[in-house]
Amino acid sequence: MHAAALDAPLPSYRPWIGAGLVLLAYSLAGNWLVLPGYRRFLEGGGSAGHGASDLALIWGATRTILWMLSFHLGALFLAYGALAAQGPAVRRFRRLFVAGGALWLALWAIPHLPGPYTALFAGVGTVILLLTVAAFLGAASHARRDAGVLAPRGEPWLIAAMFFFALATWDVCGLGSVGRILRPADELRAASQDLVVTQATKLLVELALAWTLLAVAILRRSRAA
């Protein structure tokens, strides 16, 4: 029965990949197509301005909401497409992933969450630190057990990607502590503005390096398969 499930036709994944790519393209294009109008809306005190019809307001709000969700939905569609390409063997995981992803997007869409967040940053940061150590130790143990086999499959590139993801995680925590983003009314917040910009720039570079190394690891693994 398990073999029959594995031999079943693969679900179509290309439409999900295509839709994800379109949404990611819109998330980028929205910086020029949507963001200027949204800024004018905010500068006008949250009103569409004189002479604007209700239809124009609805159309602008729809484009803005879609833009704000476009990257997250695009990533969800791409992930689902990648899982669909793996066939029936991951059907249960695929369903759980969609449910979990949709739940998180619903929570993410909440504009304001109760604070303060200092304890949350400290608590989750500590958990992430422990998970980071566990991930590197697990990778080292796996590499020792299968030495000589993992290198062609991209595992060294994966460990390098993990390194830069770890640095990016630390820099996010730094924005909350040293960067004072959790205390916008603090007098030190204005003094740390240059630090926030510098830290955010480093974070962006680290994420770019991490995703690049992860992509290389996945490509090497697919070629070695």
mmCIF file with all atom_site columns, C-alpha atoms in Angstrom:
data_model
loop_
_atom_site.group_PDB
_atom_site.id
_atom_site.type_symbol
_atom_site.label_atom_id
_atom_site.label_alt_id
_atom_site.label_comp_id
_atom_site.label_asym_id
_atom_site.label_entity_id
_atom_site.label_seq_id
_atom_site.pdbx_PDB_ins_code
_atom_site.Cartn_x
_atom_site.Cartn_y
_atom_site.Cartn_z
_atom_site.occupancy
_atom_site.B_iso_or_equiv
_atom_site.pdbx_formal_charge
_atom_site.auth_seq_id
_atom_site.auth_comp_id
_atom_site.auth_asym_id
_atom_site.auth_atom_id
_atom_site.pdbx_PDB_model_num
ATOM 1   C CA . MET A 1 1   ? 0.000   0.000  0.000   1.00 0.00 ? 1   MET A CA 1
ATOM 2   C CA . HIS A 1 2   ? 2.862   2.341  0.818   1.00 0.00 ? 2   HIS A CA 1
ATOM 3   C CA . ALA A 1 3   ? 4.532   1.508  -2.511  1.00 0.00 ? 3   ALA A CA 1
ATOM 4   C CA . ALA A 1 4   ? 1.275   2.206  -4.352  1.00 0.00 ? 4   ALA A CA 1
ATOM 5   C CA . ALA A 1 5   ? 1.097   5.625  -2.716  1.00 0.00 ? 5   ALA A CA 1
ATOM 6   C CA . LEU A 1 6   ? 4.630   6.412  -3.801  1.00 0.00 ? 6   LEU A CA 1
ATOM 7   C CA . ASP A 1 7   ? 3.808   5.382  -7.365  1.00 0.00 ? 7   ASP A CA 1
ATOM 8   C CA . ALA A 1 8   ? 0.758   7.654  -7.503  1.00 0.00 ? 8   ALA A CA 1
ATOM 9   C CA . PRO A 1 9   ? 0.931   10.601 -9.936  1.00 0.00 ? 9   PRO A CA 1
ATOM 10  C CA . LEU A 1 10  ? 2.644   13.708 -8.619  1.00 0.00 ? 10  LEU A CA 1
ATOM 11  C CA . PRO A 1 11  ? 0.288   16.587 -7.801  1.00 0.00 ? 11  PRO A CA 1
ATOM 12  C CA . SER A 1 12  ? 0.642   19.574 -10.083 1.00 0.00 ? 12  SER A CA 1
ATOM 13  C CA . TYR A 1 13  ? 3.116   21.961 -8.509  1.00 0.00 ? 13  TYR A CA 1
ATOM 14  C CA . ARG A 1 14  ? 3.845   24.344 -11.362 1.00 0.00 ? 14  ARG A CA 1
ATOM 15  C CA . PRO A 1 15  ? 0.738   26.537 -10.850 1.00 0.00 ? 15  PRO A CA 1
ATOM 16  C CA . TRP A 1 16  ? 1.737   27.078 -7.207  1.00 0.00 ? 16  TRP A CA 1
ATOM 17  C CA . ILE A 1 17  ? 5.295   27.947 -8.191  1.00 0.00 ? 17  ILE A CA 1
ATOM 18  C CA . GLY A 1 18  ? 4.012   30.314 -10.881 1.00 0.00 ? 18  GLY A CA 1
ATOM 19  C CA . ALA A 1 19  ? 1.590   32.031 -8.506  1.00 0.00 ? 19  ALA A CA 1
ATOM 20  C CA . GLY A 1 20  ? 4.337   32.369 -5.906  1.00 0.00 ? 20  GLY A CA 1
ATOM 21  C CA . LEU A 1 21  ? 6.677   33.989 -8.406  1.00 0.00 ? 21  LEU A CA 1
ATOM 22  C CA . VAL A 1 22  ? 3.974   36.445 -9.492  1.00 0.00 ? 22  VAL A CA 1
ATOM 23  C CA . LEU A 1 23  ? 3.289   37.423 -5.875  1.00 0.00 ? 23  LEU A CA 1
ATOM 24  C CA . LEU A 1 24  ? 6.998   37.895 -5.139  1.00 0.00 ? 24  LEU A CA 1
ATOM 25  C CA . ALA A 1 25  ? 7.309   40.065 -8.243  1.00 0.00 ? 25  ALA A CA 1
ATOM 26  C CA . TYR A 1 26  ? 4.358   42.152 -7.028  1.00 0.00 ? 26  TYR A CA 1
ATOM 27  C CA . SER A 1 27  ? 5.963   42.506 -3.587  1.00 0.00 ? 27  SER A CA 1
ATOM 28  C CA . LEU A 1 28  ? 8.936   44.128 -5.302  1.00 0.00 ? 28  LEU A CA 1
ATOM 29  C CA . ALA A 1 29  ? 6.991   46.178 -7.846  1.00 0.00 ? 29  ALA A CA 1
ATOM 30  C CA . GLY A 1 30  ? 4.702   47.448 -5.088  1.00 0.00 ? 30  GLY A CA 1
ATOM 31  C CA . ASN A 1 31  ? 7.506   49.689 -3.841  1.00 0.00 ? 31  ASN A CA 1
ATOM 32  C CA . TRP A 1 32  ? 6.843   51.825 -6.927  1.00 0.00 ? 32  TRP A CA 1
ATOM 33  C CA . LEU A 1 33  ? 3.219   50.960 -7.746  1.00 0.00 ? 33  LEU A CA 1
ATOM 34  C CA . VAL A 1 34  ? 1.637   50.939 -4.280  1.00 0.00 ? 34  VAL A CA 1
ATOM 35  C CA . LEU A 1 35  ? 3.907   52.446 -1.633  1.00 0.00 ? 35  LEU A CA 1
ATOM 36  C CA . PRO A 1 36  ? 3.794   56.082 -2.891  1.00 0.00 ? 36  PRO A CA 1
ATOM 37  C CA . GLY A 1 37  ? -0.014  56.111 -2.785  1.00 0.00 ? 37  GLY A CA 1
ATOM 38  C CA . TYR A 1 38  ? -0.024  54.491 0.647   1.00 0.00 ? 38  TYR A CA 1
ATOM 39  C CA . ARG A 1 39  ? 2.334   57.180 1.942   1.00 0.00 ? 39  ARG A CA 1
ATOM 40  C CA . ARG A 1 40  ? 0.081   59.910 0.557   1.00 0.00 ? 40  ARG A CA 1
ATOM 41  C CA . PHE A 1 41  ? -2.838  58.212 2.294   1.00 0.00 ? 41  PHE A CA 1
ATOM 42  C CA . LEU A 1 42  ? -0.992  58.284 5.639   1.00 0.00 ? 42  LEU A CA 1
ATOM 43  C CA . GLU A 1 43  ? 0.115   61.890 5.153   1.00 0.00 ? 43  GLU A CA 1
ATOM 44  C CA . GLY A 1 44  ? -3.526  62.801 4.536   1.00 0.00 ? 44  GLY A CA 1
ATOM 45  C CA . GLY A 1 45  ? -4.445  61.513 7.964   1.00 0.00 ? 45  GLY A CA 1
ATOM 46  C CA . GLY A 1 46  ? -5.886  58.238 6.740   1.00 0.00 ? 46  GLY A CA 1
ATOM 47  C CA . SER A 1 47  ? -8.288  59.757 4.213   1.00 0.00 ? 47  SER A CA 1
ATOM 48  C CA . ALA A 1 48  ? -8.331  59.453 0.452   1.00 0.00 ? 48  ALA A CA 1
ATOM 49  C CA . GLY A 1 49  ? -8.434  63.201 -0.042  1.00 0.00 ? 49  GLY A CA 1
ATOM 50  C CA . HIS A 1 50  ? -11.001 65.474 -1.660  1.00 0.00 ? 50  HIS A CA 1
ATOM 51  C CA . GLY A 1 51  ? -12.563 64.276 -4.863  1.00 0.00 ? 51  GLY A CA 1
ATOM 52  C CA . ALA A 1 52  ? -11.605 60.648 -4.398  1.00 0.00 ? 52  ALA A CA 1
ATOM 53  C CA . SER A 1 53  ? -14.452 58.204 -5.034  1.00 0.00 ? 53  SER A CA 1
ATOM 54  C CA . ASP A 1 54  ? -15.311 55.265 -2.831  1.00 0.00 ? 54  ASP A CA 1
ATOM 55  C CA . LEU A 1 55  ? -14.330 52.947 -5.684  1.00 0.00 ? 55  LEU A CA 1
ATOM 56  C CA . ALA A 1 56  ? -10.866 54.504 -5.857  1.00 0.00 ? 56  ALA A CA 1
ATOM 57  C CA . LEU A 1 57  ? -10.477 54.125 -2.103  1.00 0.00 ? 57  LEU A CA 1
ATOM 58  C CA . ILE A 1 58  ? -11.500 50.446 -2.235  1.00 0.00 ? 58  ILE A CA 1
ATOM 59  C CA . TRP A 1 59  ? -9.191  49.791 -5.178  1.00 0.00 ? 59  TRP A CA 1
ATOM 60  C CA . GLY A 1 60  ? -6.257  51.463 -3.422  1.00 0.00 ? 60  GLY A CA 1
ATOM 61  C CA . ALA A 1 61  ? -6.916  49.597 -0.175  1.00 0.00 ? 61  ALA A CA 1
ATOM 62  C CA . THR A 1 62  ? -7.145  46.275 -2.020  1.00 0.00 ? 62  THR A CA 1
ATOM 63  C CA . ARG A 1 63  ? -3.851  46.846 -3.817  1.00 0.00 ? 63  ARG A CA 1
ATOM 64  C CA . THR A 1 64  ? -2.172  47.900 -0.565  1.00 0.00 ? 64  THR A CA 1
ATOM 65  C CA . ILE A 1 65  ? -3.399  44.908 1.434   1.00 0.00 ? 65  ILE A CA 1
ATOM 66  C CA . LEU A 1 66  ? -2.392  42.522 -1.351  1.00 0.00 ? 66  LEU A CA 1
ATOM 67  C CA . TRP A 1 67  ? 1.042   44.144 -1.492  1.00 0.00 ? 67  TRP A CA 1
ATOM 68  C CA . MET A 1 68  ? 1.532   43.841 2.265   1.00 0.00 ? 68  MET A CA 1
ATOM 69  C CA . LEU A 1 69  ? 0.688   40.132 2.079   1.00 0.00 ? 69  LEU A CA 1
ATOM 70  C CA . SER A 1 70  ? 2.291   39.416 -1.299  1.00 0.00 ? 70  SER A CA 1
ATOM 71  C CA . PHE A 1 71  ? 5.715   38.316 -0.067  1.00 0.00 ? 71  PHE A CA 1
ATOM 72  C CA . HIS A 1 72  ? 4.288   36.056 2.643   1.00 0.00 ? 72  HIS A CA 1
ATOM 73  C CA . LEU A 1 73  ? 1.703   34.497 0.342   1.00 0.00 ? 73  LEU A CA 1
ATOM 74  C CA . GLY A 1 74  ? 4.292   34.150 -2.412  1.00 0.00 ? 74  GLY A CA 1
ATOM 75  C CA . ALA A 1 75  ? 6.674   32.340 -0.085  1.00 0.00 ? 75  ALA A CA 1
ATOM 76  C CA . LEU A 1 76  ? 3.820   30.098 1.105   1.00 0.00 ? 76  LEU A CA 1
ATOM 77  C CA . PHE A 1 77  ? 2.882   29.212 -2.470  1.00 0.00 ? 77  PHE A CA 1
ATOM 78  C CA . LEU A 1 78  ? 6.498   28.493 -3.399  1.00 0.00 ? 78  LEU A CA 1
ATOM 79  C CA . ALA A 1 79  ? 6.933   26.282 -0.340  1.00 0.00 ? 79  ALA A CA 1
ATOM 80  C CA . TYR A 1 80  ? 3.717   24.430 -1.112  1.00 0.00 ? 80  TYR A CA 1
ATOM 81  C CA . GLY A 1 81  ? 4.791   23.954 -4.719  1.00 0.00 ? 81  GLY A CA 1
ATOM 82  C CA . ALA A 1 82  ? 8.149   22.568 -3.603  1.00 0.00 ? 82  ALA A CA 1
ATOM 83  C CA . LEU A 1 83  ? 6.363   20.163 -1.238  1.00 0.00 ? 83  LEU A CA 1
ATOM 84  C CA . ALA A 1 84  ? 3.842   19.181 -3.918  1.00 0.00 ? 84  ALA A CA 1
ATOM 85  C CA . ALA A 1 85  ? 6.730   18.266 -6.203  1.00 0.00 ? 85  ALA A CA 1
ATOM 86  C CA . GLN A 1 86  ? 7.789   15.633 -3.652  1.00 0.00 ? 86  GLN A CA 1
ATOM 87  C CA . GLY A 1 87  ? 4.579   13.721 -4.235  1.00 0.00 ? 87  GLY A CA 1
ATOM 88  C CA . PRO A 1 88  ? 2.202   11.752 -1.995  1.00 0.00 ? 88  PRO A CA 1
ATOM 89  C CA . ALA A 1 89  ? 4.983   10.767 0.414   1.00 0.00 ? 89  ALA A CA 1
ATOM 90  C CA . VAL A 1 90  ? 4.737   14.175 2.109   1.00 0.00 ? 90  VAL A CA 1
ATOM 91  C CA . ARG A 1 91  ? 0.987   14.695 1.743   1.00 0.00 ? 91  ARG A CA 1
ATOM 92  C CA . ARG A 1 92  ? 0.361   14.747 5.506   1.00 0.00 ? 92  ARG A CA 1
ATOM 93  C CA . PHE A 1 93  ? 3.261   17.131 6.134   1.00 0.00 ? 93  PHE A CA 1
ATOM 94  C CA . ARG A 1 94  ? 2.065   19.336 3.273   1.00 0.00 ? 94  ARG A CA 1
ATOM 95  C CA . ARG A 1 95  ? -1.374  19.706 4.825   1.00 0.00 ? 95  ARG A CA 1
ATOM 96  C CA . LEU A 1 96  ? 0.024   20.445 8.263   1.00 0.00 ? 96  LEU A CA 1
ATOM 97  C CA . PHE A 1 97  ? 2.406   22.986 6.758   1.00 0.00 ? 97  PHE A CA 1
ATOM 98  C CA . VAL A 1 98  ? -0.403  24.838 4.973   1.00 0.00 ? 98  VAL A CA 1
ATOM 99  C CA . ALA A 1 99  ? -2.489  24.910 8.143   1.00 0.00 ? 99  ALA A CA 1
ATOM 100 C CA . GLY A 1 100 ? 0.448   26.171 10.218  1.00 0.00 ? 100 GLY A CA 1
ATOM 101 C CA . GLY A 1 101 ? 1.483   28.698 7.581   1.00 0.00 ? 101 GLY A CA 1
ATOM 102 C CA . ALA A 1 102 ? -2.057  30.067 7.244   1.00 0.00 ? 102 ALA A CA 1
ATOM 103 C CA . LEU A 1 103 ? -2.361  30.342 11.037  1.00 0.00 ? 103 LEU A CA 1
ATOM 104 C CA . TRP A 1 104 ? 0.880   32.282 11.273  1.00 0.00 ? 104 TRP A CA 1
ATOM 105 C CA . LEU A 1 105 ? -0.115  34.633 8.434   1.00 0.00 ? 105 LEU A CA 1
ATOM 106 C CA . ALA A 1 106 ? -3.370  35.362 10.268  1.00 0.00 ? 106 ALA A CA 1
ATOM 107 C CA . LEU A 1 107 ? -1.416  36.199 13.419  1.00 0.00 ? 107 LEU A CA 1
ATOM 108 C CA . TRP A 1 108 ? 1.144   38.188 11.428  1.00 0.00 ? 108 TRP A CA 1
ATOM 109 C CA . ALA A 1 109 ? -1.640  40.341 9.963   1.00 0.00 ? 109 ALA A CA 1
ATOM 110 C CA . ILE A 1 110 ? -2.563  41.645 13.423  1.00 0.00 ? 110 ILE A CA 1
ATOM 111 C CA . PRO A 1 111 ? -1.232  45.243 13.361  1.00 0.00 ? 111 PRO A CA 1
ATOM 112 C CA . HIS A 1 112 ? -0.660  45.645 17.099  1.00 0.00 ? 112 HIS A CA 1
ATOM 113 C CA . LEU A 1 113 ? 0.291   43.071 19.705  1.00 0.00 ? 113 LEU A CA 1
ATOM 114 C CA . PRO A 1 114 ? 0.304   43.605 23.472  1.00 0.00 ? 114 PRO A CA 1
ATOM 115 C CA . GLY A 1 115 ? 3.618   44.714 24.923  1.00 0.00 ? 115 GLY A CA 1
ATOM 116 C CA . PRO A 1 116 ? 6.149   45.330 26.262  1.00 0.00 ? 116 PRO A CA 1
ATOM 117 C CA . TYR A 1 117 ? 8.209   42.916 24.223  1.00 0.00 ? 117 TYR A CA 1
ATOM 118 C CA . THR A 1 118 ? 11.463  42.961 26.185  1.00 0.00 ? 118 THR A CA 1
ATOM 119 C CA . ALA A 1 119 ? 10.727  39.693 27.981  1.00 0.00 ? 119 ALA A CA 1
ATOM 120 C CA . LEU A 1 120 ? 9.629   38.105 24.706  1.00 0.00 ? 120 LEU A CA 1
ATOM 121 C CA . PHE A 1 121 ? 12.855  39.132 22.954  1.00 0.00 ? 121 PHE A CA 1
ATOM 122 C CA . ALA A 1 122 ? 14.946  37.841 25.856  1.00 0.00 ? 122 ALA A CA 1
ATOM 123 C CA . GLY A 1 123 ? 13.038  34.574 26.234  1.00 0.00 ? 123 GLY A CA 1
ATOM 124 C CA . VAL A 1 124 ? 12.780  33.688 22.550  1.00 0.00 ? 124 VAL A CA 1
ATOM 125 C CA . GLY A 1 125 ? 16.362  34.846 21.994  1.00 0.00 ? 125 GLY A CA 1
ATOM 126 C CA . THR A 1 126 ? 17.555  32.404 24.650  1.00 0.00 ? 126 THR A CA 1
ATOM 127 C CA . VAL A 1 127 ? 15.571  29.554 23.077  1.00 0.00 ? 127 VAL A CA 1
ATOM 128 C CA . ILE A 1 128 ? 16.979  30.393 19.638  1.00 0.00 ? 128 ILE A CA 1
ATOM 129 C CA . LEU A 1 129 ? 20.496  30.407 21.077  1.00 0.00 ? 129 LEU A CA 1
ATOM 130 C CA . LEU A 1 130 ? 19.988  26.904 22.467  1.00 0.00 ? 130 LEU A CA 1
ATOM 131 C CA . LEU A 1 131 ? 18.480  25.706 19.186  1.00 0.00 ? 131 LEU A CA 1
ATOM 132 C CA . THR A 1 132 ? 21.419  27.194 17.270  1.00 0.00 ? 132 THR A CA 1
ATOM 133 C CA . VAL A 1 133 ? 23.877  25.246 19.416  1.00 0.00 ? 133 VAL A CA 1
ATOM 134 C CA . ALA A 1 134 ? 21.803  22.065 18.984  1.00 0.00 ? 134 ALA A CA 1
ATOM 135 C CA . ALA A 1 135 ? 21.678  22.530 15.204  1.00 0.00 ? 135 ALA A CA 1
ATOM 136 C CA . PHE A 1 136 ? 25.455  22.946 14.865  1.00 0.00 ? 136 PHE A CA 1
ATOM 137 C CA . LEU A 1 137 ? 26.172  20.026 17.191  1.00 0.00 ? 137 LEU A CA 1
ATOM 138 C CA . GLY A 1 138 ? 23.722  17.883 15.258  1.00 0.00 ? 138 GLY A CA 1
ATOM 139 C CA . ALA A 1 139 ? 25.348  18.860 11.962  1.00 0.00 ? 139 ALA A CA 1
ATOM 140 C CA . ALA A 1 140 ? 28.788  18.000 13.358  1.00 0.00 ? 140 ALA A CA 1
ATOM 141 C CA . SER A 1 141 ? 27.588  14.616 14.617  1.00 0.00 ? 141 SER A CA 1
ATOM 142 C CA . HIS A 1 142 ? 25.951  13.836 11.273  1.00 0.00 ? 142 HIS A CA 1
ATOM 143 C CA . ALA A 1 143 ? 29.107  14.844 9.390   1.00 0.00 ? 143 ALA A CA 1
ATOM 144 C CA . ARG A 1 144 ? 31.324  12.605 11.544  1.00 0.00 ? 144 ARG A CA 1
ATOM 145 C CA . ARG A 1 145 ? 29.033  9.646  10.987  1.00 0.00 ? 145 ARG A CA 1
ATOM 146 C CA . ASP A 1 146 ? 28.856  10.076 7.196   1.00 0.00 ? 146 ASP A CA 1
ATOM 147 C CA . ALA A 1 147 ? 32.253  11.607 6.476   1.00 0.00 ? 147 ALA A CA 1
ATOM 148 C CA . GLY A 1 148 ? 33.135  11.742 2.794   1.00 0.00 ? 148 GLY A CA 1
ATOM 149 C CA . VAL A 1 149 ? 29.513  11.350 1.679   1.00 0.00 ? 149 VAL A CA 1
ATOM 150 C CA . LEU A 1 150 ? 27.984  14.653 2.688   1.00 0.00 ? 150 LEU A CA 1
ATOM 151 C CA . ALA A 1 151 ? 30.363  17.073 0.949   1.00 0.00 ? 151 ALA A CA 1
ATOM 152 C CA . PRO A 1 152 ? 29.140  16.358 -2.608  1.00 0.00 ? 152 PRO A CA 1
ATOM 153 C CA . ARG A 1 153 ? 25.537  16.696 -1.391  1.00 0.00 ? 153 ARG A CA 1
ATOM 154 C CA . GLY A 1 154 ? 25.993  20.286 -0.245  1.00 0.00 ? 154 GLY A CA 1
ATOM 155 C CA . GLU A 1 155 ? 26.071  19.863 3.533   1.00 0.00 ? 155 GLU A CA 1
ATOM 156 C CA . PRO A 1 156 ? 29.165  22.087 4.012   1.00 0.00 ? 156 PRO A CA 1
ATOM 157 C CA . TRP A 1 157 ? 27.311  24.890 2.215   1.00 0.00 ? 157 TRP A CA 1
ATOM 158 C CA . LEU A 1 158 ? 24.313  24.268 4.460   1.00 0.00 ? 158 LEU A CA 1
ATOM 159 C CA . ILE A 1 159 ? 26.451  24.671 7.590   1.00 0.00 ? 159 ILE A CA 1
ATOM 160 C CA . ALA A 1 160 ? 27.855  27.919 6.186   1.00 0.00 ? 160 ALA A CA 1
ATOM 161 C CA . ALA A 1 161 ? 24.300  29.118 5.570   1.00 0.00 ? 161 ALA A CA 1
ATOM 162 C CA . MET A 1 162 ? 23.389  28.218 9.154   1.00 0.00 ? 162 MET A CA 1
ATOM 163 C CA . PHE A 1 163 ? 26.281  30.387 10.339  1.00 0.00 ? 163 PHE A CA 1
ATOM 164 C CA . PHE A 1 164 ? 24.970  33.493 8.593   1.00 0.00 ? 164 PHE A CA 1
ATOM 165 C CA . PHE A 1 165 ? 21.385  32.771 9.668   1.00 0.00 ? 165 PHE A CA 1
ATOM 166 C CA . ALA A 1 166 ? 22.689  32.616 13.250  1.00 0.00 ? 166 ALA A CA 1
ATOM 167 C CA . LEU A 1 167 ? 24.415  35.998 12.848  1.00 0.00 ? 167 LEU A CA 1
ATOM 168 C CA . ALA A 1 168 ? 21.257  37.520 11.383  1.00 0.00 ? 168 ALA A CA 1
ATOM 169 C CA . THR A 1 169 ? 19.244  36.203 14.325  1.00 0.00 ? 169 THR A CA 1
ATOM 170 C CA . TRP A 1 170 ? 21.648  37.831 16.749  1.00 0.00 ? 170 TRP A CA 1
ATOM 171 C CA . ASP A 1 171 ? 21.450  41.149 14.897  1.00 0.00 ? 171 ASP A CA 1
ATOM 172 C CA . VAL A 1 172 ? 17.649  41.098 15.121  1.00 0.00 ? 172 VAL A CA 1
ATOM 173 C CA . CYS A 1 173 ? 17.964  40.740 18.884  1.00 0.00 ? 173 CYS A CA 1
ATOM 174 C CA . GLY A 1 174 ? 20.487  43.594 18.819  1.00 0.00 ? 174 GLY A CA 1
ATOM 175 C CA . LEU A 1 175 ? 17.914  45.878 17.219  1.00 0.00 ? 175 LEU A CA 1
ATOM 176 C CA . GLY A 1 176 ? 15.670  45.258 20.193  1.00 0.00 ? 176 GLY A CA 1
ATOM 177 C CA . SER A 1 177 ? 18.314  45.727 22.886  1.00 0.00 ? 177 SER A CA 1
ATOM 178 C CA . VAL A 1 178 ? 21.126  48.055 21.838  1.00 0.00 ? 178 VAL A CA 1
ATOM 179 C CA . GLY A 1 179 ? 19.068  49.547 18.986  1.00 0.00 ? 179 GLY A CA 1
ATOM 180 C CA . ARG A 1 180 ? 16.278  50.456 21.434  1.00 0.00 ? 180 ARG A CA 1
ATOM 181 C CA . ILE A 1 181 ? 13.512  49.752 18.894  1.00 0.00 ? 181 ILE A CA 1
ATOM 182 C CA . LEU A 1 182 ? 11.433  48.378 21.777  1.00 0.00 ? 182 LEU A CA 1
ATOM 183 C CA . ARG A 1 183 ? 11.565  51.769 23.501  1.00 0.00 ? 183 ARG A CA 1
ATOM 184 C CA . PRO A 1 184 ? 10.814  54.383 20.797  1.00 0.00 ? 184 PRO A CA 1
ATOM 185 C CA . ALA A 1 185 ? 10.112  57.116 23.380  1.00 0.00 ? 185 ALA A CA 1
ATOM 186 C CA . ASP A 1 186 ? 13.447  56.610 25.111  1.00 0.00 ? 186 ASP A CA 1
ATOM 187 C CA . GLU A 1 187 ? 15.934  59.479 24.785  1.00 0.00 ? 187 GLU A CA 1
ATOM 188 C CA . LEU A 1 188 ? 18.602  56.959 23.793  1.00 0.00 ? 188 LEU A CA 1
ATOM 189 C CA . ARG A 1 189 ? 16.450  55.850 20.829  1.00 0.00 ? 189 ARG A CA 1
ATOM 190 C CA . ALA A 1 190 ? 17.295  58.932 18.776  1.00 0.00 ? 190 ALA A CA 1
ATOM 191 C CA . ALA A 1 191 ? 20.959  58.643 19.699  1.00 0.00 ? 191 ALA A CA 1
ATOM 192 C CA . SER A 1 192 ? 21.044  55.045 18.472  1.00 0.00 ? 192 SER A CA 1
ATOM 193 C CA . GLN A 1 193 ? 19.504  55.770 15.062  1.00 0.00 ? 193 GLN A CA 1
ATOM 194 C CA . ASP A 1 194 ? 22.834  55.393 13.237  1.00 0.00 ? 194 ASP A CA 1
ATOM 195 C CA . LEU A 1 195 ? 23.376  52.085 15.019  1.00 0.00 ? 195 LEU A CA 1
ATOM 196 C CA . VAL A 1 196 ? 19.926  50.880 13.958  1.00 0.00 ? 196 VAL A CA 1
ATOM 197 C CA . VAL A 1 197 ? 20.653  51.698 10.315  1.00 0.00 ? 197 VAL A CA 1
ATOM 198 C CA . THR A 1 198 ? 24.069  50.011 10.485  1.00 0.00 ? 198 THR A CA 1
ATOM 199 C CA . GLN A 1 199 ? 22.682  46.954 12.254  1.00 0.00 ? 199 GLN A CA 1
ATOM 200 C CA . ALA A 1 200 ? 19.825  46.629 9.772   1.00 0.00 ? 200 ALA A CA 1
ATOM 201 C CA . THR A 1 201 ? 22.285  46.857 6.869   1.00 0.00 ? 201 THR A CA 1
ATOM 202 C CA . LYS A 1 202 ? 24.444  44.106 8.346   1.00 0.00 ? 202 LYS A CA 1
ATOM 203 C CA . LEU A 1 203 ? 21.328  42.025 8.885   1.00 0.00 ? 203 LEU A CA 1
ATOM 204 C CA . LEU A 1 204 ? 20.349  42.388 5.227   1.00 0.00 ? 204 LEU A CA 1
ATOM 205 C CA . VAL A 1 205 ? 23.826  41.348 4.038   1.00 0.00 ? 205 VAL A CA 1
ATOM 206 C CA . GLU A 1 206 ? 23.876  38.339 6.392   1.00 0.00 ? 206 GLU A CA 1
ATOM 207 C CA . LEU A 1 207 ? 20.487  37.187 5.167   1.00 0.00 ? 207 LEU A CA 1
ATOM 208 C CA . ALA A 1 208 ? 21.574  37.571 1.541   1.00 0.00 ? 208 ALA A CA 1
ATOM 209 C CA . LEU A 1 209 ? 24.685  35.463 2.196   1.00 0.00 ? 209 LEU A CA 1
ATOM 210 C CA . ALA A 1 210 ? 22.701  32.871 4.154   1.00 0.00 ? 210 ALA A CA 1
ATOM 211 C CA . TRP A 1 211 ? 20.068  32.428 1.449   1.00 0.00 ? 211 TRP A CA 1
ATOM 212 C CA . THR A 1 212 ? 22.750  32.284 -1.250  1.00 0.00 ? 212 THR A CA 1
ATOM 213 C CA . LEU A 1 213 ? 24.628  29.533 0.580   1.00 0.00 ? 213 LEU A CA 1
ATOM 214 C CA . LEU A 1 214 ? 21.386  27.662 1.231   1.00 0.00 ? 214 LEU A CA 1
ATOM 215 C CA . ALA A 1 215 ? 20.503  27.821 -2.462  1.00 0.00 ? 215 ALA A CA 1
ATOM 216 C CA . VAL A 1 216 ? 23.943  26.454 -3.368  1.00 0.00 ? 216 VAL A CA 1
ATOM 217 C CA . ALA A 1 217 ? 23.514  23.629 -0.837  1.00 0.00 ? 217 ALA A CA 1
ATOM 218 C CA . ILE A 1 218 ? 20.138  22.670 -2.311  1.00 0.00 ? 218 ILE A CA 1
ATOM 219 C CA . LEU A 1 219 ? 21.454  22.789 -5.894  1.00 0.00 ? 219 LEU A CA 1
ATOM 220 C CA . ARG A 1 220 ? 24.453  20.610 -5.018  1.00 0.00 ? 220 ARG A CA 1
ATOM 221 C CA . ARG A 1 221 ? 22.206  18.118 -3.244  1.00 0.00 ? 221 ARG A CA 1
ATOM 222 C CA . SER A 1 222 ? 19.840  17.907 -6.225  1.00 0.00 ? 222 SER A CA 1
ATOM 223 C CA . ARG A 1 223 ? 22.759  17.305 -8.614  1.00 0.00 ? 223 ARG A CA 1
ATOM 224 C CA . ALA A 1 224 ? 24.233  14.615 -6.363  1.00 0.00 ? 224 ALA A CA 1
ATOM 225 C CA . ALA A 1 225 ? 20.917  12.774 -6.069  1.00 0.00 ? 225 ALA A CA 1
#
